[in-house]
mmCIF file of C-alpha atoms and ligand atoms in Angstrom:
data_model
loop_
_atom_site.group_PDB
_atom_site.id
_atom_site.type_symbol
_atom_site.label_atom_id
_atom_site.label_comp_id
_atom_site.label_asym_id
_atom_site.label_seq_id
_atom_site.Cartn_x
_atom_site.Cartn_y
_atom_site.Cartn_z
ATOM 1 C CA UNK A 15 92.389 117.180 118.273
ATOM 2 C CA UNK A 16 89.809 115.210 120.271
ATOM 3 C CA UNK A 17 86.255 115.782 119.032
ATOM 4 C CA UNK A 18 83.178 115.243 121.242
ATOM 5 C CA UNK A 19 79.622 114.977 119.929
ATOM 6 C CA UNK A 20 76.675 115.605 122.239
ATOM 7 C CA UNK A 21 74.318 118.195 123.692
ATOM 8 C CA UNK A 22 75.423 119.781 126.968
ATOM 9 C CA UNK A 23 72.062 119.059 128.629
ATOM 10 C CA UNK A 24 72.630 115.294 128.239
ATOM 11 C CA UNK A 25 73.541 113.494 131.444
ATOM 12 C CA UNK A 26 75.764 110.999 129.600
ATOM 13 C CA UNK A 27 77.552 113.764 127.705
ATOM 14 C CA UNK A 28 78.139 115.660 130.973
ATOM 15 C CA UNK A 29 80.097 112.720 132.420
ATOM 16 C CA UNK A 30 82.486 112.829 129.470
ATOM 17 C CA UNK A 31 82.821 116.630 129.387
ATOM 18 C CA UNK A 32 83.528 116.686 133.127
ATOM 19 C CA UNK A 33 86.422 114.212 132.761
ATOM 20 C CA UNK A 34 87.780 116.072 129.715
ATOM 21 C CA UNK A 35 87.719 119.216 131.873
ATOM 22 C CA UNK A 36 89.487 117.461 134.765
ATOM 23 C CA UNK A 37 92.185 116.133 132.436
ATOM 24 C CA UNK A 38 92.517 119.431 130.583
ATOM 25 C CA UNK A 39 92.340 117.739 127.170
ATOM 26 C CA UNK A 40 92.232 120.131 124.205
ATOM 27 C CA UNK A 41 89.047 119.298 122.335
ATOM 28 C CA UNK A 42 86.363 120.433 119.940
ATOM 29 C CA UNK A 43 82.763 120.104 121.145
ATOM 30 C CA UNK A 44 80.172 119.481 118.441
ATOM 31 C CA UNK A 45 76.537 119.935 119.571
ATOM 32 C CA UNK A 46 74.523 116.852 118.517
ATOM 33 C CA UNK A 47 71.291 115.162 119.538
ATOM 34 C CA UNK A 48 68.112 116.842 120.764
ATOM 35 C CA UNK A 49 67.447 120.147 118.989
ATOM 36 C CA UNK A 50 70.822 119.866 117.222
ATOM 37 C CA UNK A 51 69.959 116.585 115.469
ATOM 38 C CA UNK A 52 72.797 115.148 113.360
ATOM 39 C CA UNK A 53 72.729 111.749 115.091
ATOM 40 C CA UNK A 54 70.781 109.958 112.351
ATOM 41 C CA UNK A 55 73.100 110.959 109.509
ATOM 42 C CA UNK A 56 75.142 108.242 107.751
ATOM 43 C CA UNK A 57 78.355 109.925 108.985
ATOM 44 C CA UNK A 58 77.239 109.805 112.623
ATOM 45 C CA UNK A 59 75.827 106.264 112.371
ATOM 46 C CA UNK A 60 79.164 105.137 110.946
ATOM 47 C CA UNK A 61 80.712 106.215 114.271
ATOM 48 C CA UNK A 62 77.923 104.955 116.573
ATOM 49 C CA UNK A 63 75.473 102.532 114.920
ATOM 50 C CA UNK A 64 72.965 103.270 117.714
ATOM 51 C CA UNK A 65 72.757 106.975 116.888
ATOM 52 C CA UNK A 66 73.271 108.142 120.465
ATOM 53 C CA UNK A 67 75.510 110.687 122.189
ATOM 54 C CA UNK A 68 78.165 110.968 123.527
ATOM 55 C CA UNK A 69 80.645 109.908 120.861
ATOM 56 C CA UNK A 70 84.309 110.905 120.700
ATOM 57 C CA UNK A 71 86.888 110.784 117.915
ATOM 58 C CA UNK A 72 90.463 111.119 119.049
ATOM 59 C CA UNK A 73 93.216 112.852 117.091
ATOM 60 C CA UNK A 74 94.404 109.542 115.581
ATOM 61 C CA UNK A 75 90.888 108.660 114.363
ATOM 62 C CA UNK A 76 89.937 106.340 117.251
ATOM 63 C CA UNK A 77 86.160 106.463 117.748
ATOM 64 C CA UNK A 78 84.535 105.498 121.066
ATOM 65 C CA UNK A 79 80.845 105.521 122.063
ATOM 66 C CA UNK A 80 79.046 104.593 125.325
ATOM 67 C CA UNK A 81 79.786 107.102 128.088
ATOM 68 C CA UNK A 82 81.545 104.676 130.457
ATOM 69 C CA UNK A 83 83.688 103.215 127.685
ATOM 70 C CA UNK A 84 84.664 106.767 126.764
ATOM 71 C CA UNK A 85 85.553 107.574 130.382
ATOM 72 C CA UNK A 86 87.775 104.489 130.624
ATOM 73 C CA UNK A 87 89.419 105.213 127.264
ATOM 74 C CA UNK A 88 90.148 108.840 128.162
ATOM 75 C CA UNK A 89 91.535 107.918 131.585
ATOM 76 C CA UNK A 90 93.725 105.137 130.143
ATOM 77 C CA UNK A 91 94.994 107.149 127.189
ATOM 78 C CA UNK A 92 95.043 110.737 128.459
ATOM 79 C CA UNK A 93 94.816 110.472 132.243
ATOM 80 C CA UNK A 94 96.988 109.437 135.144
ATOM 81 C CA UNK A 95 96.606 106.202 137.112
ATOM 82 C CA UNK A 96 94.806 108.322 139.707
ATOM 83 C CA UNK A 97 91.585 108.206 137.649
ATOM 84 C CA UNK A 98 91.526 104.527 136.654
ATOM 85 C CA UNK A 99 94.203 102.696 138.610
ATOM 86 C CA UNK A 100 96.754 100.353 137.024
ATOM 87 C CA UNK A 101 96.322 98.159 140.095
ATOM 88 C CA UNK A 102 93.731 95.473 139.183
ATOM 89 C CA UNK A 103 92.299 95.459 142.709
ATOM 90 C CA UNK A 104 91.729 99.218 142.879
ATOM 91 C CA UNK A 105 90.600 99.275 139.263
ATOM 92 C CA UNK A 106 87.949 96.645 140.067
ATOM 93 C CA UNK A 107 86.665 98.822 142.927
ATOM 94 C CA UNK A 108 86.339 101.785 140.591
ATOM 95 C CA UNK A 109 84.652 99.631 137.941
ATOM 96 C CA UNK A 110 82.208 98.214 140.487
ATOM 97 C CA UNK A 111 80.931 101.689 141.374
ATOM 98 C CA UNK A 112 80.757 102.734 137.713
ATOM 99 C CA UNK A 113 78.829 99.614 136.721
ATOM 100 C CA UNK A 114 76.547 99.791 139.757
ATOM 101 C CA UNK A 115 75.805 103.366 138.900
ATOM 102 C CA UNK A 116 74.829 102.518 135.334
ATOM 103 C CA UNK A 117 72.834 99.379 136.097
ATOM 104 C CA UNK A 118 71.198 100.279 139.453
ATOM 105 C CA UNK A 119 71.277 103.978 140.337
ATOM 106 C CA UNK A 120 70.724 105.296 136.824
ATOM 107 C CA UNK A 121 67.526 103.266 136.219
ATOM 108 C CA UNK A 122 66.180 104.295 139.646
ATOM 109 C CA UNK A 123 67.101 107.975 139.545
ATOM 110 C CA UNK A 124 67.543 109.001 135.912
ATOM 111 C CA UNK A 125 64.768 106.860 134.475
ATOM 112 C CA UNK A 126 62.474 106.441 137.485
ATOM 113 C CA UNK A 127 62.691 109.891 139.057
ATOM 114 C CA UNK A 128 64.209 112.368 136.592
ATOM 115 C CA UNK A 129 62.260 111.054 133.594
ATOM 116 C CA UNK A 130 59.279 109.681 135.518
ATOM 117 C CA UNK A 131 58.767 112.837 137.578
ATOM 118 C CA UNK A 132 60.591 115.854 136.161
ATOM 119 C CA UNK A 133 60.437 115.140 132.439
ATOM 120 C CA UNK A 134 56.937 113.642 132.404
ATOM 121 C CA UNK A 135 53.997 116.072 132.106
ATOM 122 C CA UNK A 136 52.087 116.121 135.416
ATOM 123 C CA UNK A 137 48.950 114.455 134.034
ATOM 124 C CA UNK A 138 50.939 111.489 132.760
ATOM 125 C CA UNK A 139 53.046 110.817 135.888
ATOM 126 C CA UNK A 140 52.870 107.396 137.550
ATOM 127 C CA UNK A 141 52.954 108.566 141.174
ATOM 128 C CA UNK A 142 53.332 105.083 142.692
ATOM 129 C CA UNK A 143 56.327 104.281 140.484
ATOM 130 C CA UNK A 144 57.903 107.673 141.241
ATOM 131 C CA UNK A 145 57.492 107.146 145.014
ATOM 132 C CA UNK A 146 59.018 103.656 144.738
ATOM 133 C CA UNK A 147 62.054 105.006 142.884
ATOM 134 C CA UNK A 148 62.469 107.996 145.230
ATOM 135 C CA UNK A 149 62.556 105.493 148.141
ATOM 136 C CA UNK A 150 65.021 103.268 146.273
ATOM 137 C CA UNK A 151 67.305 106.264 145.671
ATOM 138 C CA UNK A 152 67.088 107.190 149.372
ATOM 139 C CA UNK A 153 68.200 103.680 150.247
ATOM 140 C CA UNK A 154 71.074 103.831 147.729
ATOM 141 C CA UNK A 155 72.279 107.218 148.980
ATOM 142 C CA UNK A 156 72.162 106.093 152.609
ATOM 143 C CA UNK A 157 74.457 103.188 151.701
ATOM 144 C CA UNK A 158 76.719 105.642 149.896
ATOM 145 C CA UNK A 159 76.685 107.870 152.964
ATOM 146 C CA UNK A 160 78.237 105.026 154.978
ATOM 147 C CA UNK A 161 81.065 104.642 152.455
ATOM 148 C CA UNK A 162 81.682 108.396 152.391
ATOM 149 C CA UNK A 163 81.827 108.523 156.199
ATOM 150 C CA UNK A 164 85.143 106.643 155.861
ATOM 151 C CA UNK A 165 86.742 108.399 152.848
ATOM 152 C CA UNK A 166 86.321 111.687 150.960
ATOM 153 C CA UNK A 167 85.781 110.226 147.463
ATOM 154 C CA UNK A 168 84.040 107.119 146.136
ATOM 155 C CA UNK A 169 87.307 105.433 145.158
ATOM 156 C CA UNK A 170 89.303 106.572 148.222
ATOM 157 C CA UNK A 171 91.384 109.690 148.840
ATOM 158 C CA UNK A 172 91.242 111.216 145.345
ATOM 159 C CA UNK A 173 88.706 111.929 142.628
ATOM 160 C CA UNK A 174 88.610 108.949 140.237
ATOM 161 C CA UNK A 175 86.337 107.520 137.559
ATOM 162 C CA UNK A 176 84.228 106.091 140.395
ATOM 163 C CA UNK A 177 83.066 109.638 141.205
ATOM 164 C CA UNK A 178 82.211 110.730 137.679
ATOM 165 C CA UNK A 179 78.958 108.855 136.848
ATOM 166 C CA UNK A 180 77.754 109.021 140.453
ATOM 167 C CA UNK A 181 78.664 112.684 140.875
ATOM 168 C CA UNK A 182 76.862 113.579 137.661
ATOM 169 C CA UNK A 183 73.601 112.509 139.343
ATOM 170 C CA UNK A 184 74.014 114.849 142.298
ATOM 171 C CA UNK A 185 73.222 118.266 140.815
ATOM 172 C CA UNK A 186 69.907 116.890 139.582
ATOM 173 C CA UNK A 187 69.223 114.839 142.721
ATOM 174 C CA UNK A 188 69.736 117.842 145.007
ATOM 175 C CA UNK A 189 67.750 120.204 142.804
ATOM 176 C CA UNK A 190 64.528 118.236 142.335
ATOM 177 C CA UNK A 191 61.492 118.803 144.507
ATOM 178 C CA UNK A 192 61.591 115.315 146.075
ATOM 179 C CA UNK A 193 62.011 113.829 149.560
ATOM 180 C CA UNK A 194 65.634 113.099 150.443
ATOM 181 C CA UNK A 195 67.074 111.326 153.493
ATOM 182 C CA UNK A 196 69.681 112.849 155.793
ATOM 183 C CA UNK A 197 72.972 112.087 154.004
ATOM 184 C CA UNK A 198 75.606 114.430 155.514
ATOM 185 C CA UNK A 199 78.601 112.594 154.071
ATOM 186 C CA UNK A 200 77.123 112.545 150.580
ATOM 187 C CA UNK A 201 76.488 116.285 150.979
ATOM 188 C CA UNK A 202 80.116 116.846 152.070
ATOM 189 C CA UNK A 203 81.308 114.927 148.992
ATOM 190 C CA UNK A 204 78.968 116.993 146.790
ATOM 191 C CA UNK A 205 80.546 120.132 148.316
ATOM 192 C CA UNK A 206 83.982 118.839 147.266
ATOM 193 C CA UNK A 207 82.715 118.219 143.738
ATOM 194 C CA UNK A 208 81.277 121.732 143.541
ATOM 195 C CA UNK A 209 84.737 123.149 144.313
ATOM 196 C CA UNK A 210 85.977 121.723 141.000
ATOM 197 C CA UNK A 211 85.650 124.102 138.057
ATOM 198 C CA UNK A 212 85.112 121.262 135.543
ATOM 199 C CA UNK A 213 82.167 119.990 137.620
ATOM 200 C CA UNK A 214 80.632 123.464 137.829
ATOM 201 C CA UNK A 215 81.103 124.082 134.121
ATOM 202 C CA UNK A 216 79.887 120.761 132.724
ATOM 203 C CA UNK A 217 77.564 119.185 135.298
ATOM 204 C CA UNK A 218 75.900 122.113 137.058
ATOM 205 C CA UNK A 219 74.031 122.942 133.888
ATOM 206 C CA UNK A 220 70.462 124.220 134.425
ATOM 207 C CA UNK A 221 68.034 121.593 133.192
ATOM 208 C CA UNK A 222 64.724 123.475 133.209
ATOM 209 C CA UNK A 223 64.511 123.196 129.392
ATOM 210 C CA UNK A 224 63.792 119.475 130.036
ATOM 211 C CA UNK A 225 60.837 120.034 132.399
ATOM 212 C CA UNK A 226 57.689 118.184 131.265
ATOM 213 C CA UNK A 227 59.393 117.180 127.991
ATOM 214 C CA UNK A 228 59.553 113.544 127.034
ATOM 215 C CA UNK A 229 61.157 114.177 123.658
ATOM 216 C CA UNK A 230 64.874 114.825 123.282
HETATM 217 N N1 GSH B 19 74.276 103.971 127.401
HETATM 218 C C1 GSH B 19 74.527 105.126 126.577
HETATM 219 C C2 GSH B 19 73.265 105.974 126.477
HETATM 220 C C3 GSH B 19 73.333 106.967 125.344
HETATM 221 C C4 GSH B 19 72.043 107.769 125.241
HETATM 222 O O1 GSH B 19 70.930 107.213 125.366
HETATM 223 N N2 GSH B 19 72.202 109.063 124.989
HETATM 224 C C5 GSH B 19 71.050 109.932 124.885
HETATM 225 C C6 GSH B 19 71.346 111.255 125.616
HETATM 226 S S1 GSH B 19 71.628 111.016 127.343
HETATM 227 C C7 GSH B 19 70.792 110.274 123.426
HETATM 228 O O2 GSH B 19 71.655 110.166 122.583
HETATM 229 N N3 GSH B 19 69.561 110.675 123.146
HETATM 230 C C8 GSH B 19 69.174 111.164 121.852
HETATM 231 C C9 GSH B 19 69.279 112.650 121.759
HETATM 232 O O3 GSH B 19 69.845 113.295 122.657
HETATM 233 O O4 GSH B 19 68.809 113.175 120.742
HETATM 234 C C10 GSH B 19 75.717 105.920 127.170
HETATM 235 O O5 GSH B 19 75.960 105.802 128.386
HETATM 236 O O6 GSH B 19 76.398 106.638 126.427
#
């Protein structure tokens, strides 16, 4: 059976758990990282030399680490072409959004706003950097709003891997005490995501245990 290591409060673990839920893959979840530790043991480091979650081990012993690599593996091996298309053109569109999310949105929102604002104790916050990243996120989400004015999901008519990393940001983005622009189409897409039980179960996880805490 597929095994998944990671703590449920981890953003990167949530992406993987959400897709596993969408695909209905039988699995065993093993809490790891944060208060659960276990990521600096020789056994864990043999799977992921960087000692980070998420990590999966499939039933045949295949080990994969890095959340986006795991998403692609699971979609290719256990999913339908709907999640990560066999068509190179559509696949490239999905990959573009996934990579943009990891290299542009994630540093601005997860690092700049979620860590810089929510997870940093008030006295230590860099207010100018937070404001810059909040504005950058507003710009990103306004661009996304234009895309979503033309189609219901990031990759087109159906939920695909393009929605997973981006959608995992939204519960946190909409539940932080920050200024947000008017983004009605992003909100409509977020409504669609909230109708999915796997999203509610794995992504809409209260994160108040992380408030003002810079450690894992
Ligand atoms: N680029 C990696 C990042 C992995 C990562 O930094 N994971 C964090 C949790 S989000 C971690 O393992 N932190 C240590 C801990 O939770 O103890 C990925 O996308 O999987």
